[in-house]
Amino acid sequence: MCGIVGYVGDKQARDVVIEGLRLLEYRGYDSAGIALVDNGSIVSDKRAGKLANLEKSIEETPLPPSTTGIGHTRWATHGAPNDTNAHPHLGQQGRVAVVHNGIIENFAQLRDELEREGHDLRSETDTEIAAHLLENELERTGDLTTAMQAVCRRLEGAFTLVAVDAQDPSLVVAARRNSPLVVGLGEGENFLGSDVAAFIEHTREALELGQDQVVTITRDDVRVTDFDGHEAAGRRYHVDWDLSAAEKDGFDWFMRKEIFEQPRAVADALLGRHDGRGELQLDEVRITEDELRDVDRIVIIGCGTANYAGLVAKYAIEHWTRIPCEVELAHEFRYRDPILTRNTLVIAISQSGETADTLMAIRYARRQRAKVLAICNTNGSTIPRESDAVIYTHAGPEIGVASTKGFLTQLMACYLLGLYLAQVRGTKYGDEISAVISELEQMPAHVQRMLDQAETIYALARQNAQTRSVLFLGRHAGFPVALEGALKLKELAYIHAEGFAAGELKHGPIALIEEGLPVFCVVPPRGRDQLHDKMISAIQEIRARGAHTIVLAEEGDTSVAEYADETITLPVVPTLLQPIVATVPLQLFACELATVMGHDVDQPRNLAKSVTVE
Ligand code: F6R
């Protein structure tokens, strides 16, 4: 949600900032803007719409040379996505420029105060308030860092703020509360970014900032304090991916590239997690084995796709550990006064590690003394830092807004965690755990086999280019797959898509079936006889009412042939692991259908990659 870049060094700040914004544009694309410090004044340009609009404007009216600058790509919260509301925002005298991510909750009160003092606020944003307050403080104290600390003490809500002072080109000052910010550590130059993609082209050394911290970067120095001005420290780390991972590699979309990266991502998620004899070692789990043995209930939280990963995890974890397991949307969780004890294990799933709804739920759970284990893809992000333990999914950067490899690797991490709990608690024999691990090791090859069917799936998508509605049916672990398939289609193709548990059909949704309606049906492996046969009955029922059935069934399952208008073949895998393979064709279908419909697959309308506001 909003991409932020800051730079001071000896390069042209314009180029560094625009390039950083390009790599951050997946975070928001309602507008883009830049501000440079130039001989005692701020020069700024900002345009509604995608970064290309800003670039065009800069081409027509070039910006002056400058080695200090900030930039922003916006996902609108306060105020419409137009030029006026685009960031950066300037103070009353134009001495400071500020970019912001988050929501300042006491904005109305601060705005009244500024207006009473005679400030002329031009935009509808909360950010402009921060710019005016900052400039006031700067005039009073003469120091941008001190001014930032003072302003932050007055702000409520979530914010990353990055600011420059027209009269001091030697520095850029930033602050964070409940919103992401990392520092890129260079040689004779330093960077700020909402995430490391902002500066990965220049450095892979990063500094993770803590909550409620202010950072001042100059060419040669990085200084961190808290909001009261006390010295503080960040955590230095090395980013384990480079620019090539943040580029499209010849694919038309990041999403398609990320779908095709899944065999590698799934393999990496497993790497180094077991000792070859089936014994699992999840060393990022800083919860003792005794504490894990005492767990009497698991609550899995997450949003969107991460929530669906949790739904799959429930089937596996309950089956392997016999611990009762609930799955809840993170944004609903803390508002219903959930019962948590020190023996509750909360598993928080988040690709970005920055989702505000999930973060707030984690804080709530920890206040109730529950232990929180995060499953996360982003090193240096807030959610792992605020959890008791973390399992990183190692998917590499996910830039397409729709999650793909993020989901599959979350599933892998959930399986590993379930097996680890079973190992620690002794609910599965070692050889049973080894057998599942061997199956997990086959997953990269199985996912590759699904990708090998891409052309068939694309053809199917093209045939359905005119469709206005698609349904997805599944049972057991296939039910979350149906939900995920529908979500991908909604967010990318903007068409009506719904996922149902097949057993629910006759309780209402079957009324939606009409002649020619495409319905994806995820058939459980034959090993689960009852489930399998019930699914086949459901397919018969909808077909009899005119549905066009697209059936995903395992290789050799001849029972489906009679009722399938189209068949997608899945490799033979255990029931609980089937979501790993069954999701892939649904991702390919959504990606291709959206492409054929002429949509921007990587930047679907109204969405942003990480949702850092509640
Ligand atoms: C869907 C999608 C979203 C995210 C959700 C949670 O394709 O990407 O539904 O899964 O916003 O995001 P994270 O996992 O970053 O917490």
XYZ file of C-alpha atoms and ligand atoms in Angstrom:
630
model
C 0.000 0.000 0.000
C 1.853 3.084 -1.300
C 5.468 2.838 -2.346
C 7.995 5.242 -0.875
C 11.550 6.031 -1.973
C 14.150 8.364 -0.491
C 17.689 8.987 -1.685
C 20.798 10.986 -0.795
C 24.152 10.366 -2.462
C 26.062 11.362 -5.539
C 23.785 9.964 -8.253
C 20.952 11.885 -9.854
C 18.159 11.497 -7.319
C 15.571 11.763 -10.090
C 16.811 8.566 -11.727
C 17.176 6.638 -8.478
C 13.727 7.688 -7.290
C 11.909 6.960 -10.565
C 13.614 3.566 -10.881
C 12.725 2.790 -7.260
C 9.122 3.787 -7.893
C 8.977 1.497 -10.899
C 9.962 -1.430 -8.692
C 7.491 -0.377 -6.020
C 4.590 0.435 -8.294
C 2.900 -2.857 -7.400
C 2.208 -1.331 -3.988
C -0.159 1.275 -5.422
C -0.729 2.944 -8.748
C -3.332 5.664 -8.239
C -0.706 8.395 -8.672
C 3.037 8.973 -8.595
C 5.169 11.913 -7.542
C 8.691 13.087 -6.870
C 10.337 15.973 -4.982
C 13.964 17.049 -5.315
C 15.978 19.530 -3.281
C 17.366 22.178 -5.601
C 19.356 25.207 -4.442
C 17.225 26.129 -1.445
C 13.906 25.140 -2.928
C 11.843 22.040 -3.550
C 11.031 21.057 -7.103
C 8.193 18.615 -7.369
C 6.046 16.922 -9.970
C 3.121 14.577 -9.337
C 0.518 13.009 -11.581
C -2.623 10.958 -11.136
C -2.515 7.455 -12.620
C 0.416 5.187 -13.219
C 4.082 6.098 -13.024
C 4.154 6.439 -16.824
C 2.131 9.675 -16.488
C 4.735 11.161 -14.175
C 7.547 10.048 -16.457
C 5.838 11.682 -19.429
C 5.435 14.905 -17.500
C 9.108 14.888 -16.468
C 10.095 14.315 -20.064
C 8.096 17.367 -21.134
C 9.303 19.538 -18.239
C 12.638 18.146 -17.040
C 13.560 18.325 -13.383
C 16.810 20.048 -12.343
C 19.853 17.992 -11.323
C 19.761 17.063 -7.647
C 21.270 14.387 -5.456
C 18.580 14.435 -2.757
C 15.022 13.377 -3.382
C 11.917 11.451 -2.397
C 9.159 9.751 -4.365
C 5.810 8.095 -3.908
C 3.423 5.807 -5.690
C -0.031 5.964 -4.151
C -2.873 3.686 -3.198
C -5.515 6.256 -2.320
C -7.042 6.359 1.162
C -7.864 10.009 2.000
C -9.111 11.798 -1.100
C -9.659 10.861 -4.723
C -6.747 9.693 -6.863
C -6.084 13.007 -8.658
C -3.070 15.302 -9.212
C -3.822 17.466 -6.162
C -4.028 14.549 -3.757
C -0.935 12.878 -5.206
C 2.199 12.971 -3.025
C 4.597 14.660 -2.276
C 2.819 17.332 -0.271
C 4.513 20.565 0.643
C 4.365 22.656 3.799
C 2.772 26.108 3.822
C 5.973 27.854 2.671
C 7.086 25.026 0.398
C 10.151 24.389 2.569
C 9.444 20.718 3.270
C 8.107 17.988 1.021
C 6.581 14.857 2.528
C 5.469 11.481 1.236
C 3.384 9.193 3.375
C 1.994 5.686 3.603
C -0.754 4.871 6.096
C -3.643 6.688 7.709
C -3.314 9.501 10.238
C -6.325 8.925 12.436
C -6.429 12.278 14.252
C -6.221 14.102 10.958
C -9.536 16.017 11.249
C -8.554 17.547 14.571
C -5.067 18.505 13.314
C -6.529 19.933 10.143
C -8.913 22.178 12.136
C -6.015 23.370 14.235
C -3.926 24.244 11.181
C -6.801 25.995 9.459
C -7.461 28.080 12.555
C -3.783 29.132 12.374
C -4.382 30.270 8.808
C -2.827 27.368 6.907
C -4.055 26.907 3.379
C -4.576 23.176 2.812
C -5.101 22.336 -0.806
C -5.639 18.605 -0.878
C -8.080 16.243 0.828
C -5.235 14.144 2.218
C -4.075 13.501 5.753
C -0.493 13.712 4.451
C -0.648 17.416 3.770
C -1.383 17.945 7.474
C 1.870 16.185 8.321
C 3.772 18.377 5.835
C 2.393 21.569 7.366
C 3.026 20.421 10.924
C 6.547 19.360 9.996
C 7.354 22.696 8.424
C 6.018 24.516 11.526
C 8.287 22.429 13.730
C 11.216 22.877 11.381
C 10.845 26.646 11.519
C 10.795 26.412 15.321
C 13.693 23.972 15.828
C 15.763 24.435 12.675
C 16.389 20.685 12.482
C 14.383 18.272 10.345
C 15.068 15.246 12.559
C 13.920 17.000 15.729
C 10.922 18.361 13.855
C 9.997 14.858 12.633
C 10.221 13.440 16.159
C 7.934 16.189 17.463
C 5.361 15.677 14.703
C 5.325 11.913 15.167
C 4.549 12.354 18.843
C 1.365 14.147 17.806
C 0.178 11.729 15.134
C -2.145 8.821 15.766
C -2.649 5.890 13.428
C -0.302 4.267 10.964
C 2.334 6.101 9.027
C 5.602 6.011 7.216
C 6.688 9.563 6.531
C 9.668 10.590 4.456
C 10.662 14.245 4.184
C 13.216 16.610 2.720
C 14.121 20.172 3.694
C 14.716 22.674 0.882
C 17.455 24.310 2.955
C 19.409 21.167 3.764
C 20.177 18.909 0.796
C 22.483 16.757 2.911
C 19.731 14.652 4.450
C 16.428 12.820 4.143
C 14.454 12.093 7.303
C 11.856 9.359 7.755
C 9.715 7.834 10.480
C 7.551 4.808 10.925
C 4.694 3.570 13.073
C 2.696 0.504 12.049
C 3.807 0.911 8.463
C 6.856 -0.412 6.611
C 10.175 1.376 6.077
C 13.644 -0.013 5.383
C 16.985 1.685 4.891
C 19.299 0.687 2.037
C 22.936 1.025 3.063
C 25.216 2.133 0.245
C 28.767 3.454 -0.153
C 28.615 7.244 -0.099
C 24.864 7.032 -0.570
C 21.879 5.799 1.395
C 18.316 4.909 0.524
C 14.879 4.622 2.045
C 12.113 2.392 0.770
C 8.804 0.835 1.694
C 10.569 -2.376 0.882
C 13.960 -3.412 -0.395
C 12.829 -3.468 -4.034
C 13.167 0.345 -3.917
C 16.953 0.113 -3.788
C 17.862 -3.487 -4.643
C 19.502 -2.296 -7.849
C 22.025 -0.327 -5.769
C 22.594 -2.281 -2.574
C 21.594 -5.525 -0.878
C 22.563 -4.328 2.601
C 19.524 -3.209 4.537
C 18.554 -1.908 7.931
C 15.222 -2.923 9.361
C 13.673 -0.240 11.532
C 11.713 -0.867 14.691
C 8.351 0.482 15.657
C 8.118 4.237 16.404
C 11.545 5.133 15.072
C 12.922 8.101 13.163
C 15.837 7.690 10.782
C 18.045 10.359 9.263
C 20.122 9.421 6.253
C 22.981 11.412 4.812
C 25.516 10.212 2.217
C 27.758 8.668 4.844
C 25.610 8.157 7.876
C 22.409 6.588 9.109
C 21.122 7.678 12.507
C 18.139 6.063 14.238
C 16.236 7.466 17.224
C 12.884 6.921 18.876
C 10.174 9.583 18.743
C 11.647 11.212 21.869
C 15.067 11.605 20.302
C 16.816 8.785 22.188
C 19.385 6.881 20.150
C 18.027 3.580 18.844
C 19.277 0.808 16.591
C 17.888 -1.005 13.607
C 18.675 -4.600 12.605
C 21.111 -4.938 9.729
C 20.565 -7.763 7.225
C 21.594 -8.916 3.785
C 18.896 -9.243 1.136
C 19.118 -12.702 -0.407
C 17.728 -11.806 -3.828
C 18.819 -9.332 -6.471
C 17.385 -7.123 -9.178
C 16.857 -9.986 -11.617
C 14.270 -11.433 -9.218
C 12.355 -8.154 -9.410
C 12.267 -8.161 -13.221
C 9.934 -9.940 -15.608
C 12.496 -12.179 -17.277
C 10.773 -12.118 -20.656
C 7.279 -12.860 -19.323
C 4.467 -10.442 -20.140
C 3.423 -10.206 -16.481
C 5.111 -10.629 -13.136
C 2.191 -12.843 -12.211
C 2.871 -15.261 -15.052
C 6.558 -15.283 -14.218
C 5.734 -16.008 -10.586
C 3.366 -18.842 -11.523
C 6.161 -20.418 -13.526
C 8.633 -19.923 -10.680
C 6.546 -22.144 -8.430
C 8.492 -25.389 -8.840
C 11.576 -23.556 -7.614
C 9.699 -21.666 -4.898
C 8.073 -24.828 -3.564
C 11.462 -26.552 -3.505
C 13.050 -23.611 -1.668
C 10.298 -23.641 0.934
C 11.380 -27.155 1.834
C 15.118 -26.585 1.658
C 17.105 -27.262 4.818
C 14.014 -28.021 6.847
C 14.662 -31.687 7.442
C 17.765 -33.715 8.072
C 17.301 -36.336 5.382
C 16.125 -38.910 7.942
C 12.733 -37.257 8.151
C 13.501 -35.309 11.332
C 12.231 -31.761 10.934
C 14.213 -28.764 12.097
C 12.394 -25.481 11.966
C 14.985 -23.388 13.724
C 13.155 -20.089 13.366
C 10.577 -21.479 15.801
C 11.568 -19.759 19.022
C 8.775 -21.383 20.987
C 10.090 -24.215 23.122
C 9.080 -27.802 22.480
C 7.520 -27.896 25.951
C 5.370 -24.913 25.055
C 4.365 -26.586 21.797
C 3.420 -29.732 23.696
C 1.152 -27.635 25.916
C -0.750 -26.112 22.997
C -4.394 -27.121 23.282
C -5.847 -25.040 20.462
C -4.656 -23.430 17.242
C -6.132 -20.343 15.645
C -4.945 -19.509 12.132
C -5.341 -15.915 10.975
C -4.736 -14.218 7.656
C -6.560 -12.336 4.907
C -7.541 -13.181 1.354
C -5.301 -15.812 -0.170
C -3.386 -16.218 3.102
C -6.683 -17.072 4.784
C -7.282 -19.783 2.186
C -3.824 -21.207 2.912
C -4.978 -21.330 6.534
C -8.120 -23.221 5.544
C -5.999 -25.894 3.877
C -3.650 -25.952 6.865
C -6.539 -26.697 9.208
C -7.260 -30.002 7.462
C -3.624 -31.053 7.623
C -2.773 -29.829 11.106
C -5.868 -31.292 12.756
C -5.351 -34.590 10.991
C -1.673 -34.874 11.896
C -1.699 -33.399 15.388
C -5.280 -33.820 16.668
C -5.105 -30.264 18.011
C -8.400 -28.408 17.435
C -7.745 -25.764 14.843
C -9.832 -22.755 13.794
C -9.280 -20.429 10.877
C -10.343 -16.851 11.060
C -10.099 -13.749 8.915
C -7.608 -11.532 10.720
C -9.822 -8.452 10.473
C -12.767 -10.235 12.116
C -10.720 -11.998 14.775
C -9.916 -9.318 17.297
C -13.307 -7.630 17.137
C -15.222 -10.604 18.448
C -13.442 -10.868 21.775
C -11.915 -14.305 21.038
C -11.012 -16.617 23.896
C -7.241 -17.076 23.959
C -4.998 -18.530 26.630
C -1.253 -19.050 26.992
C -1.854 -22.529 25.524
C -3.340 -21.150 22.320
C -1.017 -21.107 19.344
C -1.911 -18.421 16.823
C -0.526 -18.991 13.335
C -0.457 -15.749 11.356
C -0.014 -16.147 7.604
C 1.120 -13.208 5.484
C 3.130 -13.001 2.287
C 4.066 -9.340 2.716
C 4.439 -9.379 6.488
C 2.855 -5.941 6.516
C -0.902 -6.570 6.316
C -2.329 -4.249 8.955
C -5.341 -6.439 9.727
C -3.097 -9.399 10.456
C -0.589 -7.325 12.400
C -3.277 -5.876 14.661
C -4.684 -9.356 15.265
C -1.185 -10.572 16.233
C -0.769 -7.763 18.722
C -4.160 -8.535 20.185
C -3.329 -12.240 20.515
C -0.001 -11.563 22.209
C -1.645 -9.205 24.661
C -3.901 -12.140 25.599
C -0.699 -14.179 26.213
C -1.185 -16.486 23.217
C 1.971 -17.470 21.349
C 2.143 -16.273 17.753
C 3.967 -18.040 14.977
C 4.174 -16.163 11.669
C 4.374 -17.769 8.250
C 5.803 -15.029 6.101
C 7.675 -14.387 2.876
C 9.302 -11.051 3.611
C 12.432 -10.861 5.671
C 12.635 -7.615 7.605
C 8.885 -7.049 7.622
C 6.826 -6.175 10.676
C 4.795 -9.355 11.206
C 7.742 -11.725 11.802
C 9.380 -9.133 13.991
C 6.331 -8.888 16.197
C 5.718 -12.625 16.431
C 7.208 -15.204 18.818
C 8.451 -17.296 15.941
C 8.563 -17.301 12.177
C 8.782 -19.747 9.329
C 9.893 -17.949 6.192
C 8.369 -19.259 2.988
C 11.374 -18.346 0.772
C 9.236 -17.654 -2.298
C 11.404 -14.683 -3.331
C 9.825 -11.327 -4.123
C 6.204 -11.531 -5.216
C 5.412 -8.489 -7.309
C 2.228 -9.413 -9.192
C -0.577 -8.103 -7.004
C -2.406 -11.441 -7.117
C -0.640 -13.922 -4.897
C 0.534 -17.148 -6.576
C 3.880 -18.504 -5.421
C 3.124 -16.802 -2.125
C 0.141 -19.130 -1.689
C 1.872 -22.356 -2.695
C 4.815 -21.683 -0.410
C 2.475 -20.776 2.450
C 0.915 -24.193 1.983
C 4.339 -25.824 2.115
C 5.214 -23.958 5.310
C 1.882 -24.954 6.864
C 2.483 -28.622 6.035
C 5.954 -28.413 7.536
C 4.617 -26.792 10.659
C 1.884 -29.418 10.994
C 4.443 -32.203 10.685
C 6.771 -30.468 13.105
C 3.995 -30.237 15.688
C 3.202 -33.911 15.115
C 6.884 -34.753 15.623
C 7.197 -32.708 18.807
C 3.952 -34.038 20.265
C 4.460 -37.590 19.067
C 1.111 -37.830 17.270
C 2.733 -39.354 14.180
C 5.480 -41.909 13.949
C 8.768 -40.797 12.455
C 8.272 -42.998 9.397
C 4.835 -41.495 8.797
C 6.353 -38.018 8.906
C 9.140 -39.107 6.561
C 6.558 -40.483 4.148
C 4.779 -37.123 3.950
C 8.093 -35.301 3.565
C 8.941 -37.589 0.654
C 5.616 -36.642 -0.914
C 6.381 -32.949 -0.327
C 9.710 -33.426 -2.070
C 7.829 -34.563 -5.162
C 5.810 -31.362 -5.260
C 8.183 -29.242 -7.395
C 8.037 -31.898 -10.127
C 4.257 -32.206 -9.816
C 3.816 -28.431 -10.059
C 6.011 -28.483 -13.152
C 3.696 -31.069 -14.702
C 0.780 -28.713 -14.108
C 2.702 -25.904 -15.793
C 3.366 -28.170 -18.740
C -0.397 -28.066 -19.381
C -0.383 -24.265 -19.599
C -1.290 -24.099 -23.296
C -4.398 -26.221 -22.739
C -5.483 -23.986 -19.858
C -4.821 -20.840 -21.900
C -6.998 -22.197 -24.718
C -9.733 -22.813 -22.191
C -9.409 -19.239 -20.937
C -9.636 -17.886 -24.462
C -12.805 -19.914 -25.093
C -14.301 -18.286 -22.017
C -13.322 -14.726 -22.884
C -16.974 -13.630 -23.019
C -18.095 -15.306 -19.845
C -19.559 -13.139 -17.075
C -19.618 -15.693 -14.302
C -17.619 -18.746 -13.249
C -18.167 -21.080 -10.304
C -15.621 -23.245 -8.501
C -16.500 -26.336 -6.481
C -14.365 -28.370 -4.135
C -14.608 -30.530 -1.061
C -12.331 -30.976 1.937
C -8.891 -29.494 1.088
C -10.272 -28.781 -2.393
C -12.769 -26.294 -0.972
C -10.130 -23.599 -0.220
C -8.738 -24.274 -3.693
C -12.165 -23.399 -5.106
C -12.195 -20.202 -3.053
C -8.708 -19.296 -4.245
C -9.599 -19.979 -7.900
C -12.608 -17.676 -7.584
C -10.610 -14.932 -5.863
C -7.972 -14.945 -8.615
C -10.656 -14.548 -11.247
C -12.484 -11.761 -9.402
C -9.398 -9.697 -8.795
C -7.875 -10.108 -12.251
C -10.762 -10.529 -14.697
C -13.325 -8.488 -12.725
C -16.037 -11.056 -13.341
C -18.398 -12.766 -10.962
C -16.686 -15.815 -9.544
C -17.585 -17.848 -6.486
C -16.147 -20.842 -4.772
C -18.376 -23.299 -2.934
C -17.993 -26.423 -0.910
C -19.685 -28.880 -3.250
C -21.838 -30.238 -0.426
C -23.369 -26.807 -0.028
C -24.676 -26.706 -3.614
C -28.065 -28.173 -2.895
C -28.541 -25.745 -0.003
C -28.834 -22.809 -2.375
C -26.035 -22.155 -4.873
C -27.308 -24.753 -7.344
C -29.930 -22.164 -8.287
C -27.127 -20.246 -10.022
C -26.504 -23.042 -12.503
C -27.721 -22.255 -15.981
C -27.003 -23.422 -19.502
C -23.322 -23.082 -20.378
C -22.148 -21.698 -17.027
C -18.479 -22.703 -16.607
C -17.932 -24.584 -13.337
C -14.495 -25.748 -12.219
C -14.761 -28.903 -10.113
C -11.816 -30.034 -8.002
C -12.216 -33.779 -7.534
C -10.553 -35.288 -4.425
C -8.128 -38.170 -5.023
C -9.760 -41.585 -5.260
C -8.056 -42.593 -2.006
C -10.794 -40.654 -0.221
C -13.589 -42.851 -1.581
C -16.578 -41.173 -0.004
C -15.484 -37.654 -0.741
C -14.532 -38.571 -4.264
C -17.859 -40.196 -5.041
C -19.858 -37.376 -3.498
C -17.995 -34.902 -5.637
C -18.812 -36.922 -8.725
C -22.506 -36.816 -7.750
C -22.305 -33.030 -7.419
C -20.784 -32.794 -10.891
C -23.579 -34.983 -12.283
C -26.168 -32.712 -10.676
C -24.830 -29.478 -12.102
C -24.200 -30.973 -15.516
C -27.781 -32.187 -15.674
C -28.777 -28.538 -15.204
C -26.646 -27.287 -18.056
C -23.315 -26.377 -16.421
C -20.192 -26.550 -18.567
C -17.996 -28.653 -16.286
C -14.232 -28.215 -16.167
C -13.096 -31.099 -14.032
C -9.736 -31.312 -12.251
C -9.175 -34.957 -11.448
C -6.194 -37.148 -10.810
C -4.559 -39.098 -13.566
C -6.325 -42.390 -14.223
C -9.603 -41.308 -12.638
C -11.911 -42.556 -15.377
C -15.061 -42.015 -13.333
C -15.140 -38.319 -14.248
C -14.975 -38.720 -18.025
C -18.699 -39.078 -18.507
C -19.524 -35.846 -16.702
C -16.634 -33.616 -17.719
C -16.893 -31.194 -20.616
C -13.208 -30.442 -20.099
C -10.678 -32.353 -18.035
C -7.532 -31.094 -16.373
C -5.314 -33.907 -15.173
C -3.744 -33.721 -11.733
C -0.831 -35.894 -10.626
C -1.605 -38.583 -8.066
C -0.839 -37.002 -4.692
C -2.195 -37.433 -1.157
C -5.508 -35.684 -0.501
C -4.061 -33.154 1.910
C -1.374 -32.075 -0.557
C -3.648 -31.831 -3.581
C -4.147 -28.039 -3.218
C -0.508 -27.534 -4.250
C -1.178 -28.975 -7.698
C -4.867 -28.142 -8.154
C -4.354 -24.397 -7.620
C -1.899 -24.011 -10.489
C -4.351 -24.379 -13.425
C -6.729 -21.953 -11.725
C -3.941 -19.374 -11.506
C -3.065 -19.908 -15.170
C -6.720 -19.627 -16.173
C -7.224 -16.326 -14.334
C -3.974 -14.854 -15.630
C -4.778 -15.734 -19.234
C -8.440 -14.729 -19.100
C -7.514 -11.310 -17.698
C -4.857 -10.949 -20.382
C -7.322 -11.799 -23.136
C -9.799 -9.314 -21.663
C -7.128 -6.628 -21.906
C -6.693 -6.054 -18.170
C -3.504 -5.121 -16.395
C -2.773 -8.432 -14.687
C -0.032 -7.142 -12.408
C -1.898 -4.073 -11.294
C -5.601 -4.911 -11.113
C -7.941 -2.005 -10.516
C -8.502 -0.757 -6.958
C -5.964 -3.167 -5.457
C -2.496 -2.866 -3.997
C -0.009 -5.523 -3.067
C 0.288 -5.062 0.644
C -2.609 -3.681 2.588
C -0.972 -1.634 5.300
C -4.142 0.121 6.450
C -7.032 -1.440 8.360
C -4.990 -12.190 -3.428
C -4.087 -11.493 -2.544
C -4.610 -10.991 -1.247
C -3.588 -11.244 -0.128
C -4.058 -10.603 1.177
C -3.099 -10.879 2.320
O -4.355 -12.600 -4.583
O -2.944 -11.309 -2.849
O -5.837 -11.553 -0.934
O -3.415 -12.609 0.016
O -4.189 -9.225 1.007
O -1.831 -10.391 2.032
P -0.556 -10.876 2.834
O -0.369 -12.311 2.558
O 0.555 -10.032 2.319
O -0.852 -10.629 4.286
